[in-house]
PDB file of N, CA and C in Angstrom:
ATOM      1  N   ARG A 263    -161.160  21.044-110.253  1.00 92.00           N
ATOM      2  CA  ARG A 263    -160.743  19.702-109.880  1.00 92.00           C
ATOM      3  C   ARG A 263    -161.758  19.102-108.929  1.00 92.00           C
ATOM      4  N   VAL A 264    -161.918  17.814-109.033  1.00 96.00           N
ATOM      5  CA  VAL A 264    -162.777  17.081-108.117  1.00 96.00           C
ATOM      6  C   VAL A 264    -161.938  15.946-107.551  1.00 96.00           C
ATOM      7  N   VAL A 265    -161.537  16.087-106.304  1.00 96.00           N
ATOM      8  CA  VAL A 265    -160.706  15.081-105.659  1.00 96.00           C
ATOM      9  C   VAL A 265    -161.585  14.335-104.658  1.00 96.00           C
ATOM     10  N   LYS A 266    -162.034  13.159-105.051  1.00 96.00           N
ATOM     11  CA  LYS A 266    -162.961  12.388-104.233  1.00 96.00           C
ATOM     12  C   LYS A 266    -162.425  12.200-102.813  1.00 96.00           C
ATOM     13  N   GLY A 267    -163.291  12.408-101.831  1.00 96.00           N
ATOM     14  CA  GLY A 267    -162.906  12.235-100.436  1.00 96.00           C
ATOM     15  C   GLY A 267    -162.066  13.369 -99.891  1.00 96.00           C
ATOM     16  N   PHE A 268    -161.906  14.436-100.658  1.00 97.00           N
ATOM     17  CA  PHE A 268    -161.051  15.547-100.239  1.00 97.00           C
ATOM     18  C   PHE A 268    -161.742  16.885-100.499  1.00 97.00           C
ATOM     19  N   VAL A 269    -161.672  17.405-101.725  1.00 98.00           N
ATOM     20  CA  VAL A 269    -162.236  18.719-102.034  1.00 98.00           C
ATOM     21  C   VAL A 269    -162.744  18.791-103.470  1.00 98.00           C
ATOM     22  N   ILE A 270    -163.576  19.804-103.698  1.00 96.00           N
ATOM     23  CA  ILE A 270    -163.946  20.250-105.036  1.00 96.00           C
ATOM     24  C   ILE A 270    -163.314  21.625-105.174  1.00 96.00           C
ATOM     25  N   GLN A 271    -162.413  21.780-106.134  1.00 94.00           N
ATOM     26  CA  GLN A 271    -161.703  23.052-106.305  1.00 94.00           C
ATOM     27  C   GLN A 271    -162.194  23.755-107.561  1.00 94.00           C
ATOM     28  N   THR A 272    -162.384  25.071-107.450  1.00 91.00           N
ATOM     29  CA  THR A 272    -162.909  25.851-108.567  1.00 91.00           C
ATOM     30  C   THR A 272    -162.355  27.270-108.505  1.00 91.00           C
ATOM     31  N   GLY A 273    -162.902  28.163-109.311  1.00 89.00           N
ATOM     32  CA  GLY A 273    -162.421  29.546-109.338  1.00 89.00           C
ATOM     33  C   GLY A 273    -161.276  29.741-110.313  1.00 89.00           C
ATOM     34  N   ASP A 274    -161.221  28.883-111.337  1.00 83.00           N
ATOM     35  CA  ASP A 274    -160.166  28.926-112.345  1.00 83.00           C
ATOM     36  C   ASP A 274    -160.790  29.351-113.670  1.00 83.00           C
ATOM     37  N   PRO A 275    -160.821  30.662-113.951  1.00 79.00           N
ATOM     38  CA  PRO A 275    -161.576  31.164-115.106  1.00 79.00           C
ATOM     39  C   PRO A 275    -161.203  30.546-116.446  1.00 79.00           C
ATOM     40  N   MET A 276    -159.957  30.207-116.654  1.00 78.00           N
ATOM     41  CA  MET A 276    -159.539  29.641-117.935  1.00 78.00           C
ATOM     42  C   MET A 276    -159.694  28.120-117.967  1.00 78.00           C
ATOM     43  N   GLY A 277    -159.875  27.511-116.794  1.00 76.00           N
ATOM     44  CA  GLY A 277    -160.040  26.065-116.732  1.00 76.00           C
ATOM     45  C   GLY A 277    -158.773  25.282-117.000  1.00 76.00           C
ATOM     46  N   ASP A 278    -157.628  25.936-116.844  1.00 78.00           N
ATOM     47  CA  ASP A 278    -156.365  25.249-117.136  1.00 78.00           C
ATOM     48  C   ASP A 278    -155.516  24.979-115.896  1.00 78.00           C
ATOM     49  N   GLY A 279    -156.069  25.261-114.709  1.00 76.00           N
ATOM     50  CA  GLY A 279    -155.356  24.985-113.468  1.00 76.00           C
ATOM     51  C   GLY A 279    -154.453  26.099-112.985  1.00 76.00           C
ATOM     52  N   THR A 280    -154.352  27.186-113.735  1.00 79.00           N
ATOM     53  CA  THR A 280    -153.446  28.265-113.335  1.00 79.00           C
ATOM     54  C   THR A 280    -154.122  29.304-112.445  1.00 79.00           C
ATOM     55  N   GLY A 281    -155.442  29.235-112.322  1.00 84.00           N
ATOM     56  CA  GLY A 281    -156.153  30.205-111.487  1.00 84.00           C
ATOM     57  C   GLY A 281    -156.357  31.514-112.209  1.00 84.00           C
ATOM     58  N   GLY A 282    -156.695  32.507-111.424  1.00 84.00           N
ATOM     59  CA  GLY A 282    -156.944  33.823-111.990  1.00 84.00           C
ATOM     60  C   GLY A 282    -156.573  34.894-110.989  1.00 84.00           C
ATOM     61  N   THR A 283    -156.878  36.108-111.325  1.00 87.00           N
ATOM     62  CA  THR A 283    -156.557  37.252-110.480  1.00 87.00           C
ATOM     63  C   THR A 283    -157.634  37.436-109.428  1.00 87.00           C
ATOM     64  N   SER A 284    -157.242  37.811-108.237  1.00 87.00           N
ATOM     65  CA  SER A 284    -158.217  38.095-107.182  1.00 87.00           C
ATOM     66  C   SER A 284    -158.972  39.375-107.522  1.00 87.00           C
ATOM     67  N   ILE A 285    -160.028  39.658-106.789  1.00 86.00           N
ATOM     68  CA  ILE A 285    -160.785  40.889-107.045  1.00 86.00           C
ATOM     69  C   ILE A 285    -159.964  42.137-106.739  1.00 86.00           C
ATOM     70  N   TRP A 286    -158.832  41.979-106.050  1.00 87.00           N
ATOM     71  CA  TRP A 286    -157.948  43.108-105.755  1.00 87.00           C
ATOM     72  C   TRP A 286    -156.857  43.267-106.805  1.00 87.00           C
ATOM     73  N   GLY A 287    -156.836  42.380-107.808  1.00 89.00           N
ATOM     74  CA  GLY A 287    -155.859  42.488-108.879  1.00 89.00           C
ATOM     75  C   GLY A 287    -154.488  41.934-108.535  1.00 89.00           C
ATOM     76  N   ARG A 288    -154.381  41.297-107.395  1.00 90.00           N
ATOM     77  CA  ARG A 288    -153.095  40.719-106.954  1.00 90.00           C
ATOM     78  C   ARG A 288    -153.379  39.632-105.926  1.00 90.00           C
ATOM     79  N   GLU A 289    -152.341  38.885-105.578  1.00 92.00           N
ATOM     80  CA  GLU A 289    -152.493  37.915-104.501  1.00 92.00           C
ATOM     81  C   GLU A 289    -152.760  38.649-103.196  1.00 92.00           C
ATOM     82  N   PHE A 290    -153.431  37.976-102.265  1.00 94.00           N
ATOM     83  CA  PHE A 290    -153.697  38.620-100.980  1.00 94.00           C
ATOM     84  C   PHE A 290    -153.331  37.701 -99.825  1.00 94.00           C
ATOM     85  N   GLU A 291    -153.176  38.312 -98.665  1.00 95.00           N
ATOM     86  CA  GLU A 291    -152.692  37.606 -97.474  1.00 95.00           C
ATOM     87  C   GLU A 291    -153.724  36.647 -96.906  1.00 95.00           C
ATOM     88  N   ASP A 292    -153.214  35.636 -96.228  1.00 96.00           N
ATOM     89  CA  ASP A 292    -154.056  34.696 -95.500  1.00 96.00           C
ATOM     90  C   ASP A 292    -154.728  35.409 -94.340  1.00 96.00           C
ATOM     91  N   GLU A 293    -155.919  34.964 -93.989  1.00 95.00           N
ATOM     92  CA  GLU A 293    -156.640  35.471 -92.832  1.00 95.00           C
ATOM     93  C   GLU A 293    -157.157  34.268 -92.058  1.00 95.00           C
ATOM     94  N   PHE A 294    -156.574  34.008 -90.901  1.00 97.00           N
ATOM     95  CA  PHE A 294    -156.966  32.860 -90.090  1.00 97.00           C
ATOM     96  C   PHE A 294    -157.688  33.328 -88.837  1.00 97.00           C
ATOM     97  N   HIS A 295    -158.695  32.562 -88.429  1.00 95.00           N
ATOM     98  CA  HIS A 295    -159.447  32.862 -87.208  1.00 95.00           C
ATOM     99  C   HIS A 295    -159.714  31.538 -86.510  1.00 95.00           C
ATOM    100  N   HIS A 296    -159.538  31.512 -85.189  1.00 94.00           N
ATOM    101  CA  HIS A 296    -159.661  30.248 -84.453  1.00 94.00           C
ATOM    102  C   HIS A 296    -161.051  29.618 -84.536  1.00 94.00           C
ATOM    103  N   ASP A 297    -162.086  30.383 -84.863  1.00 95.00           N
ATOM    104  CA  ASP A 297    -163.437  29.835 -84.980  1.00 95.00           C
ATOM    105  C   ASP A 297    -163.747  29.305 -86.389  1.00 95.00           C
ATOM    106  N   LEU A 298    -162.884  29.582 -87.330  1.00 97.00           N
ATOM    107  CA  LEU A 298    -163.112  29.160 -88.716  1.00 97.00           C
ATOM    108  C   LEU A 298    -162.132  28.040 -89.054  1.00 97.00           C
ATOM    109  N   ARG A 299    -162.650  26.811 -89.048  1.00 98.00           N
ATOM    110  CA  ARG A 299    -161.816  25.625 -89.215  1.00 98.00           C
ATOM    111  C   ARG A 299    -162.353  24.753 -90.344  1.00 98.00           C
ATOM    112  N   HIS A 300    -161.523  23.865 -90.790  1.00 98.00           N
ATOM    113  CA  HIS A 300    -161.904  22.857 -91.792  1.00 98.00           C
ATOM    114  C   HIS A 300    -162.411  21.629 -91.021  1.00 98.00           C
ATOM    115  N   ASP A 301    -163.492  21.835 -90.280  1.00 98.00           N
ATOM    116  CA  ASP A 301    -163.950  20.839 -89.321  1.00 98.00           C
ATOM    117  C   ASP A 301    -165.143  20.001 -89.759  1.00 98.00           C
ATOM    118  N   ARG A 302    -165.558  20.162 -91.021  1.00 97.00           N
ATOM    119  CA  ARG A 302    -166.738  19.439 -91.513  1.00 97.00           C
ATOM    120  C   ARG A 302    -166.796  19.538 -93.039  1.00 97.00           C
ATOM    121  N   PRO A 303    -167.635  18.734 -93.652  1.00 98.00           N
ATOM    122  CA  PRO A 303    -167.880  18.911 -95.081  1.00 98.00           C
ATOM    123  C   PRO A 303    -168.576  20.256 -95.313  1.00 98.00           C
ATOM    124  N   GLY A 304    -168.351  20.835 -96.485  1.00 98.00           N
ATOM    125  CA  GLY A 304    -169.037  22.070 -96.852  1.00 98.00           C
ATOM    126  C   GLY A 304    -168.343  23.345 -96.450  1.00 98.00           C
ATOM    127  N   VAL A 305    -167.079  23.272 -96.072  1.00 98.00           N
ATOM    128  CA  VAL A 305    -166.307  24.473 -95.748  1.00 98.00           C
ATOM    129  C   VAL A 305    -165.773  25.069 -97.048  1.00 98.00           C
ATOM    130  N   LEU A 306    -165.924  26.390 -97.213  1.00 97.00           N
ATOM    131  CA  LEU A 306    -165.369  27.105 -98.364  1.00 97.00           C
ATOM    132  C   LEU A 306    -164.064  27.754 -97.926  1.00 97.00           C
ATOM    133  N   SER A 307    -163.027  27.535 -98.690  1.00 98.00           N
ATOM    134  CA  SER A 307    -161.705  27.976 -98.283  1.00 98.00           C
ATOM    135  C   SER A 307    -160.871  28.325 -99.515  1.00 98.00           C
ATOM    136  N   MET A 308    -159.941  29.239 -99.353  1.00 97.00           N
ATOM    137  CA  MET A 308    -159.087  29.662-100.460  1.00 97.00           C
ATOM    138  C   MET A 308    -158.019  28.618-100.776  1.00 97.00           C
ATOM    139  N   ALA A 309    -157.873  28.315-102.059  1.00 95.00           N
ATOM    140  CA  ALA A 309    -156.760  27.491-102.525  1.00 95.00           C
ATOM    141  C   ALA A 309    -155.561  28.418-102.659  1.00 95.00           C
ATOM    142  N   ASN A 310    -154.373  27.903-102.434  1.00 94.00           N
ATOM    143  CA  ASN A 310    -153.190  28.747-102.562  1.00 94.00           C
ATOM    144  C   ASN A 310    -151.985  27.914-102.950  1.00 94.00           C
ATOM    145  N   ALA A 311    -150.891  28.601-103.208  1.00 92.00           N
ATOM    146  CA  ALA A 311    -149.632  27.944-103.557  1.00 92.00           C
ATOM    147  C   ALA A 311    -148.606  28.163-102.459  1.00 92.00           C
ATOM    148  N   GLY A 312    -149.071  28.435-101.250  1.00 94.00           N
ATOM    149  CA  GLY A 312    -148.201  28.727-100.122  1.00 94.00           C
ATOM    150  C   GLY A 312    -148.693  29.958 -99.386  1.00 94.00           C
ATOM    151  N   LYS A 313    -147.957  30.349 -98.393  1.00 96.00           N
ATOM    152  CA  LYS A 313    -148.338  31.466 -97.535  1.00 96.00           C
ATOM    153  C   LYS A 313    -148.603  32.743 -98.343  1.00 96.00           C
ATOM    154  N   ASN A 314    -149.773  33.362 -98.063  1.00 96.00           N
ATOM    155  CA  ASN A 314    -150.136  34.665 -98.638  1.00 96.00           C
ATOM    156  C   ASN A 314    -150.182  34.692-100.164  1.00 96.00           C
ATOM    157  N   THR A 315    -150.637  33.600-100.778  1.00 94.00           N
ATOM    158  CA  THR A 315    -150.711  33.532-102.243  1.00 94.00           C
ATOM    159  C   THR A 315    -152.143  33.302-102.734  1.00 94.00           C
ATOM    160  N   ASN A 316    -153.131  33.817-102.025  1.00 95.00           N
ATOM    161  CA  ASN A 316    -154.527  33.652-102.416  1.00 95.00           C
ATOM    162  C   ASN A 316    -154.814  34.436-103.692  1.00 95.00           C
ATOM    163  N   GLY A 317    -155.585  33.828-104.581  1.00 93.00           N
ATOM    164  CA  GLY A 317    -155.967  34.475-105.842  1.00 93.00           C
ATOM    165  C   GLY A 317    -157.454  34.321-106.065  1.00 93.00           C
ATOM    166  N   SER A 318    -157.822  33.575-107.103  1.00 94.00           N
ATOM    167  CA  SER A 318    -159.240  33.382-107.412  1.00 94.00           C
ATOM    168  C   SER A 318    -159.744  31.986-107.066  1.00 94.00           C
ATOM    169  N   GLN A 319    -158.839  31.040-106.899  1.00 95.00           N
ATOM    170  CA  GLN A 319    -159.272  29.668-106.695  1.00 95.00           C
ATOM    171  C   GLN A 319    -159.673  29.402-105.246  1.00 95.00           C
ATOM    172  N   PHE A 320    -160.713  28.587-105.115  1.00 95.00           N
ATOM    173  CA  PHE A 320    -161.167  28.189-103.785  1.00 95.00           C
ATOM    174  C   PHE A 320    -161.643  26.752-103.859  1.00 95.00           C
ATOM    175  N   PHE A 321    -161.896  26.176-102.692  1.00 97.00           N
ATOM    176  CA  PHE A 321    -162.378  24.803-102.668  1.00 97.00           C
ATOM    177  C   PHE A 321    -163.485  24.640-101.647  1.00 97.00           C
ATOM    178  N   ILE A 322    -164.223  23.562-101.824  1.00 97.00           N
ATOM    179  CA  ILE A 322    -165.274  23.148-100.909  1.00 97.00           C
ATOM    180  C   ILE A 322    -164.861  21.783-100.375  1.00 97.00           C
ATOM    181  N   THR A 323    -164.793  21.645 -99.057  1.00 98.00           N
ATOM    182  CA  THR A 323    -164.409  20.357 -98.485  1.00 98.00           C
ATOM    183  C   THR A 323    -165.565  19.370 -98.599  1.00 98.00           C
ATOM    184  N   VAL A 324    -165.228  18.094 -98.763  1.00 97.00           N
ATOM    185  CA  VAL A 324    -166.249  17.050 -98.763  1.00 97.00           C
ATOM    186  C   VAL A 324    -166.145  16.187 -97.513  1.00 97.00           C
ATOM    187  N   THR A 325    -165.202  16.538 -96.648  1.00 97.00           N
ATOM    188  CA  THR A 325    -165.008  15.875 -95.367  1.00 97.00           C
ATOM    189  C   THR A 325    -164.279  16.851 -94.451  1.00 97.00           C
ATOM    190  N   ALA A 326    -164.176  16.544 -93.172  1.00 98.00           N
ATOM    191  CA  ALA A 326    -163.364  17.371 -92.258  1.00 98.00           C
ATOM    192  C   ALA A 326    -161.900  17.230 -92.653  1.00 98.00           C
ATOM    193  N   LEU A 327    -161.174  18.347 -92.696  1.00 98.00           N
ATOM    194  CA  LEU A 327    -159.757  18.351 -93.089  1.00 98.00           C
ATOM    195  C   LEU A 327    -158.954  19.251 -92.163  1.00 98.00           C
ATOM    196  N   PRO A 328    -158.831  18.886 -90.891  1.00 98.00           N
ATOM    197  CA  PRO A 328    -158.139  19.762 -89.938  1.00 98.00           C
ATOM    198  C   PRO A 328    -156.678  20.048 -90.291  1.00 98.00           C
ATOM    199  N   ARG A 329    -156.059  19.214 -91.100  1.00 98.00           N
ATOM    200  CA  ARG A 329    -154.665  19.471 -91.493  1.00 98.00           C
ATOM    201  C   ARG A 329    -154.528  20.732 -92.348  1.00 98.00           C
ATOM    202  N   LEU A 330    -155.664  21.255 -92.870  1.00 98.00           N
ATOM    203  CA  LEU A 330    -155.628  22.475 -93.674  1.00 98.00           C
ATOM    204  C   LEU A 330    -155.794  23.745 -92.839  1.00 98.00           C
ATOM    205  N   ASP A 331    -156.132  23.586 -91.545  1.00 98.00           N
ATOM    206  CA  ASP A 331    -156.287  24.753 -90.666  1.00 98.00           C
ATOM    207  C   ASP A 331    -154.989  25.551 -90.609  1.00 98.00           C
ATOM    208  N   ASN A 332    -155.123  26.873 -90.649  1.00 97.00           N
ATOM    209  CA  ASN A 332    -153.993  27.806 -90.604  1.00 97.00           C
ATOM    210  C   ASN A 332    -153.048  27.680 -91.799  1.00 97.00           C
ATOM    211  N   LYS A 333    -153.546  27.055 -92.865  1.00 97.00           N
ATOM    212  CA  LYS A 333    -152.822  27.001 -94.137  1.00 97.00           C
ATOM    213  C   LYS A 333    -153.664  27.575 -95.263  1.00 97.00           C
ATOM    214  N   HIS A 334    -154.991  27.471 -95.107  1.00 98.00           N
ATOM    215  CA  HIS A 334    -155.934  27.954 -96.111  1.00 98.00           C
ATOM    216  C   HIS A 334    -157.011  28.779 -95.417  1.00 98.00           C
ATOM    217  N   THR A 335    -157.323  29.946 -95.960  1.00 97.00           N
ATOM    218  CA  THR A 335    -158.284  30.872 -95.377  1.00 97.00           C
ATOM    219  C   THR A 335    -159.714  30.386 -95.581  1.00 97.00           C
ATOM    220  N   VAL A 336    -160.410  30.102 -94.477  1.00 98.00           N
ATOM    221  CA  VAL A 336    -161.818  29.727 -94.520  1.00 98.00           C
ATOM    222  C   VAL A 336    -162.641  31.003 -94.652  1.00 98.00           C
ATOM    223  N   PHE A 337    -163.608  30.995 -95.589  1.00 95.00           N
ATOM    224  CA  PHE A 337    -164.440  32.194 -95.753  1.00 95.00           C
ATOM    225  C   PHE A 337    -165.927  31.898 -95.786  1.00 95.00           C
ATOM    226  N   GLY A 338    -166.312  30.644 -95.604  1.00 95.00           N
ATOM    227  CA  GLY A 338    -167.740  30.351 -95.595  1.00 95.00           C
ATOM    228  C   GLY A 338    -168.025  28.883 -95.391  1.00 95.00           C
ATOM    229  N   ARG A 339    -169.327  28.582 -95.312  1.00 96.00           N
ATOM    230  CA  ARG A 339    -169.803  27.211 -95.186  1.00 96.00           C
ATOM    231  C   ARG A 339    -171.064  27.062 -96.029  1.00 96.00           C
ATOM    232  N   ILE A 340    -171.246  25.878 -96.565  1.00 95.00           N
ATOM    233  CA  ILE A 340    -172.494  25.578 -97.265  1.00 95.00           C
ATOM    234  C   ILE A 340    -173.536  25.284 -96.192  1.00 95.00           C
ATOM    235  N   ILE A 341    -174.642  25.987 -96.259  1.00 93.00           N
ATOM    236  CA  ILE A 341    -175.693  25.767 -95.255  1.00 93.00           C
ATOM    237  C   ILE A 341    -176.887  25.015 -95.840  1.00 93.00           C
ATOM    238  N   LYS A 342    -176.969  24.959 -97.152  1.00 92.00           N
ATOM    239  CA  LYS A 342    -178.061  24.245 -97.804  1.00 92.00           C
ATOM    240  C   LYS A 342    -177.563  23.777 -99.165  1.00 92.00           C
ATOM    241  N   GLY A 343    -177.819  22.526 -99.495  1.00 92.00           N
ATOM    242  CA  GLY A 343    -177.434  22.033-100.812  1.00 92.00           C
ATOM    243  C   GLY A 343    -176.215  21.126-100.835  1.00 92.00           C
ATOM    244  N   MET A 344    -175.856  20.540 -99.700  1.00 95.00           N
ATOM    245  CA  MET A 344    -174.689  19.642 -99.695  1.00 95.00           C
ATOM    246  C   MET A 344    -174.880  18.457-100.635  1.00 95.00           C
ATOM    247  N   GLU A 345    -176.133  18.114-100.939  1.00 96.00           N
ATOM    248  CA  GLU A 345    -176.359  17.011-101.868  1.00 96.00           C
ATOM    249  C   GLU A 345    -175.775  17.342-103.239  1.00 96.00           C
ATOM    250  N   VAL A 346    -175.748  18.612-103.597  1.00 94.00           N
ATOM    251  CA  VAL A 346    -175.145  19.030-104.869  1.00 94.00           C
ATOM    252  C   VAL A 346    -173.634  18.803-104.826  1.00 94.00           C
ATOM    253  N   VAL A 347    -173.021  19.139-103.705  1.00 95.00           N
ATOM    254  CA  VAL A 347    -171.580  18.910-103.531  1.00 95.00           C
ATOM    255  C   VAL A 347    -171.275  17.421-103.682  1.00 95.00           C
ATOM    256  N   HIS A 348    -172.059  16.578-103.042  1.00 95.00           N
ATOM    257  CA  HIS A 348    -171.821  15.140-103.134  1.00 95.00           C
ATOM    258  C   HIS A 348    -172.055  14.628-104.552  1.00 95.00           C
ATOM    259  N   ASP A 349    -173.027  15.195-105.268  1.00 95.00           N
ATOM    260  CA  ASP A 349    -173.235  14.815-106.670  1.00 95.00           C
ATOM    261  C   ASP A 349    -172.022  15.204-107.510  1.00 95.00           C
ATOM    262  N   ILE A 350    -171.476  16.395-107.294  1.00 96.00           N
ATOM    263  CA  ILE A 350    -170.279  16.826-108.028  1.00 96.00           C
ATOM    264  C   ILE A 350    -169.105  15.910-107.696  1.00 96.00           C
ATOM    265  N   GLU A 351    -168.987  15.528-106.434  1.00 96.00           N
ATOM    266  CA  GLU A 351    -167.887  14.645-106.023  1.00 96.00           C
ATOM    267  C   GLU A 351    -167.922  13.315-106.781  1.00 96.00           C
ATOM    268  N   LYS A 352    -169.084  12.892-107.207  1.00 96.00           N
ATOM    269  CA  LYS A 352    -169.237  11.624-107.932  1.00 96.00           C
ATOM    270  C   LYS A 352    -168.888  11.746-109.418  1.00 96.00           C
ATOM    271  N   SER A 353    -168.558  12.946-109.876  1.00 95.00           N
ATOM    272  CA  SER A 353    -168.243  13.159-111.292  1.00 95.00           C
ATOM    273  C   SER A 353    -167.070  12.295-111.741  1.00 95.00           C
ATOM    274  N   ARG A 354    -167.152  11.821-112.969  1.00 97.00           N
ATOM    275  CA  ARG A 354    -166.014  11.128-113.568  1.00 97.00           C
ATOM    276  C   ARG A 354    -164.938  12.160-113.862  1.00 97.00           C
ATOM    277  N   VAL A 355    -163.684  11.836-113.549  1.00 97.00           N
ATOM    278  CA  VAL A 355    -162.573  12.768-113.746  1.00 97.00           C
ATOM    279  C   VAL A 355    -161.451  12.096-114.526  1.00 97.00           C
ATOM    280  N   ASP A 356    -160.568  12.933-115.090  1.00 96.00           N
ATOM    281  CA  ASP A 356    -159.388  12.403-115.777  1.00 96.00           C
ATOM    282  C   ASP A 356    -158.261  12.199-114.765  1.00 96.00           C
ATOM    283  N   LYS A 357    -157.079  11.881-115.243  1.00 95.00           N
ATOM    284  CA  LYS A 357    -155.955  11.592-114.344  1.00 95.00           C
ATOM    285  C   LYS A 357    -155.474  12.817-113.565  1.00 95.00           C
ATOM    286  N   LEU A 358    -155.896  14.032-113.983  1.00 92.00           N
ATOM    287  CA  LEU A 358    -155.541  15.261-113.274  1.00 92.00           C
ATOM    288  C   LEU A 358    -156.691  15.772-112.409  1.00 92.00           C
ATOM    289  N   ASP A 359    -157.689  14.918-112.187  1.00 94.00           N
ATOM    290  CA  ASP A 359    -158.866  15.237-111.365  1.00 94.00           C
ATOM    291  C   ASP A 359    -159.793  16.262-112.004  1.00 94.00           C
ATOM    292  N   LYS A 360    -159.650  16.518-113.287  1.00 93.00           N
ATOM    293  CA  LYS A 360    -160.555  17.430-113.990  1.00 93.00           C
ATOM    294  C   LYS A 360    -161.771  16.638-114.452  1.00 93.00           C
ATOM    295  N   PRO A 361    -162.981  17.138-114.160  1.00 94.00           N
ATOM    296  CA  PRO A 361    -164.179  16.408-114.598  1.00 94.00           C
ATOM    297  C   PRO A 361    -164.197  16.190-116.106  1.00 94.00           C
ATOM    298  N   ILE A 362    -164.637  15.005-116.513  1.00 95.00           N
ATOM    299  CA  ILE A 362    -164.764  14.674-117.935  1.00 95.00           C
ATOM    300  C   ILE A 362    -165.792  15.599-118.578  1.00 95.00           C
ATOM    301  N   GLU A 363    -166.909  15.827-117.896  1.00 94.00           N
ATOM    302  CA  GLU A 363    -167.922  16.766-118.355  1.00 94.00           C
ATOM    303  C   GLU A 363    -167.836  18.012-117.484  1.00 94.00           C
ATOM    304  N   ASP A 364    -167.921  19.200-118.105  1.00 90.00           N
ATOM    305  CA  ASP A 364    -167.848  20.448-117.349  1.00 90.00           C
ATOM    306  C   ASP A 364    -168.888  20.502-116.243  1.00 90.00           C
ATOM    307  N   VAL A 365    -168.461  21.020-115.094  1.00 90.00           N
ATOM    308  CA  VAL A 365    -169.347  21.268-113.967  1.00 90.00           C
ATOM    309  C   VAL A 365    -169.270  22.768-113.705  1.00 90.00           C
ATOM    310  N   LYS A 366    -170.422  23.447-113.692  1.00 84.00           N
ATOM    311  CA  LYS A 366    -170.434  24.888-113.526  1.00 84.00           C
ATOM    312  C   LYS A 366    -171.352  25.303-112.398  1.00 84.00           C
ATOM    313  N   ILE A 367    -170.937  26.311-111.637  1.00 80.00           N
ATOM    314  CA  ILE A 367    -171.799  26.927-110.652  1.00 80.00           C
ATOM    315  C   ILE A 367    -172.552  28.023-111.396  1.00 80.00           C
ATOM    316  N   ILE A 368    -173.840  27.859-111.513  1.00 84.00           N
ATOM    317  CA  ILE A 368    -174.668  28.801-112.266  1.00 84.00           C
ATOM    318  C   ILE A 368    -175.245  29.879-111.350  1.00 84.00           C
ATOM    319  N   ASN A 369    -175.613  29.497-110.130  1.00 83.00           N
ATOM    320  CA  ASN A 369    -176.286  30.437-109.236  1.00 83.00           C
ATOM    321  C   ASN A 369    -176.023  30.049-107.785  1.00 83.00           C
ATOM    322  N   ILE A 370    -175.785  31.037-106.942  1.00 80.00           N
ATOM    323  CA  ILE A 370    -175.649  30.811-105.509  1.00 80.00           C
ATOM    324  C   ILE A 370    -176.351  31.954-104.774  1.00 80.00           C
ATOM    325  N   ASP A 371    -176.704  31.693-103.548  1.00 82.00           N
ATOM    326  CA  ASP A 371    -177.226  32.733-102.661  1.00 82.00           C
ATOM    327  C   ASP A 371    -176.220  32.910-101.535  1.00 82.00           C
ATOM    328  N   ILE A 372    -175.821  34.124-101.270  1.00 79.00           N
ATOM    329  CA  ILE A 372    -174.889  34.419-100.175  1.00 79.00           C
ATOM    330  C   ILE A 372    -175.684  35.062 -99.047  1.00 79.00           C
ATOM    331  N   GLN A 373    -175.556  34.482 -97.866  1.00 77.00           N
ATOM    332  CA  GLN A 373    -176.268  35.006 -96.695  1.00 77.00           C
ATOM    333  C   GLN A 373    -175.286  35.455 -95.643  1.00 77.00           C
TER     334      GLN A 373
END
């Protein structure tokens, strides 16, 4: 999903919005830390359906979203390439926020 002014959500292997299994084969608990906040664009955080329901889906913020603190587990930040995030945010989407043309993450570097 690409929700302009909010987030880019991904990690849905089937592309149908239902998500997938975590690397542990089950949902896993939230992990919150006071230094990890949704305080800027480029925060990577787990999407969930409520407390302790993390699976495979995650999102990248396109703006600061402090209302998501202590509701979604932050696990990283984009340190280079935010222009790509903004380009994805400009994608044309349908009424369910799904891009009209597929957008795929082909390669990333984790530091």
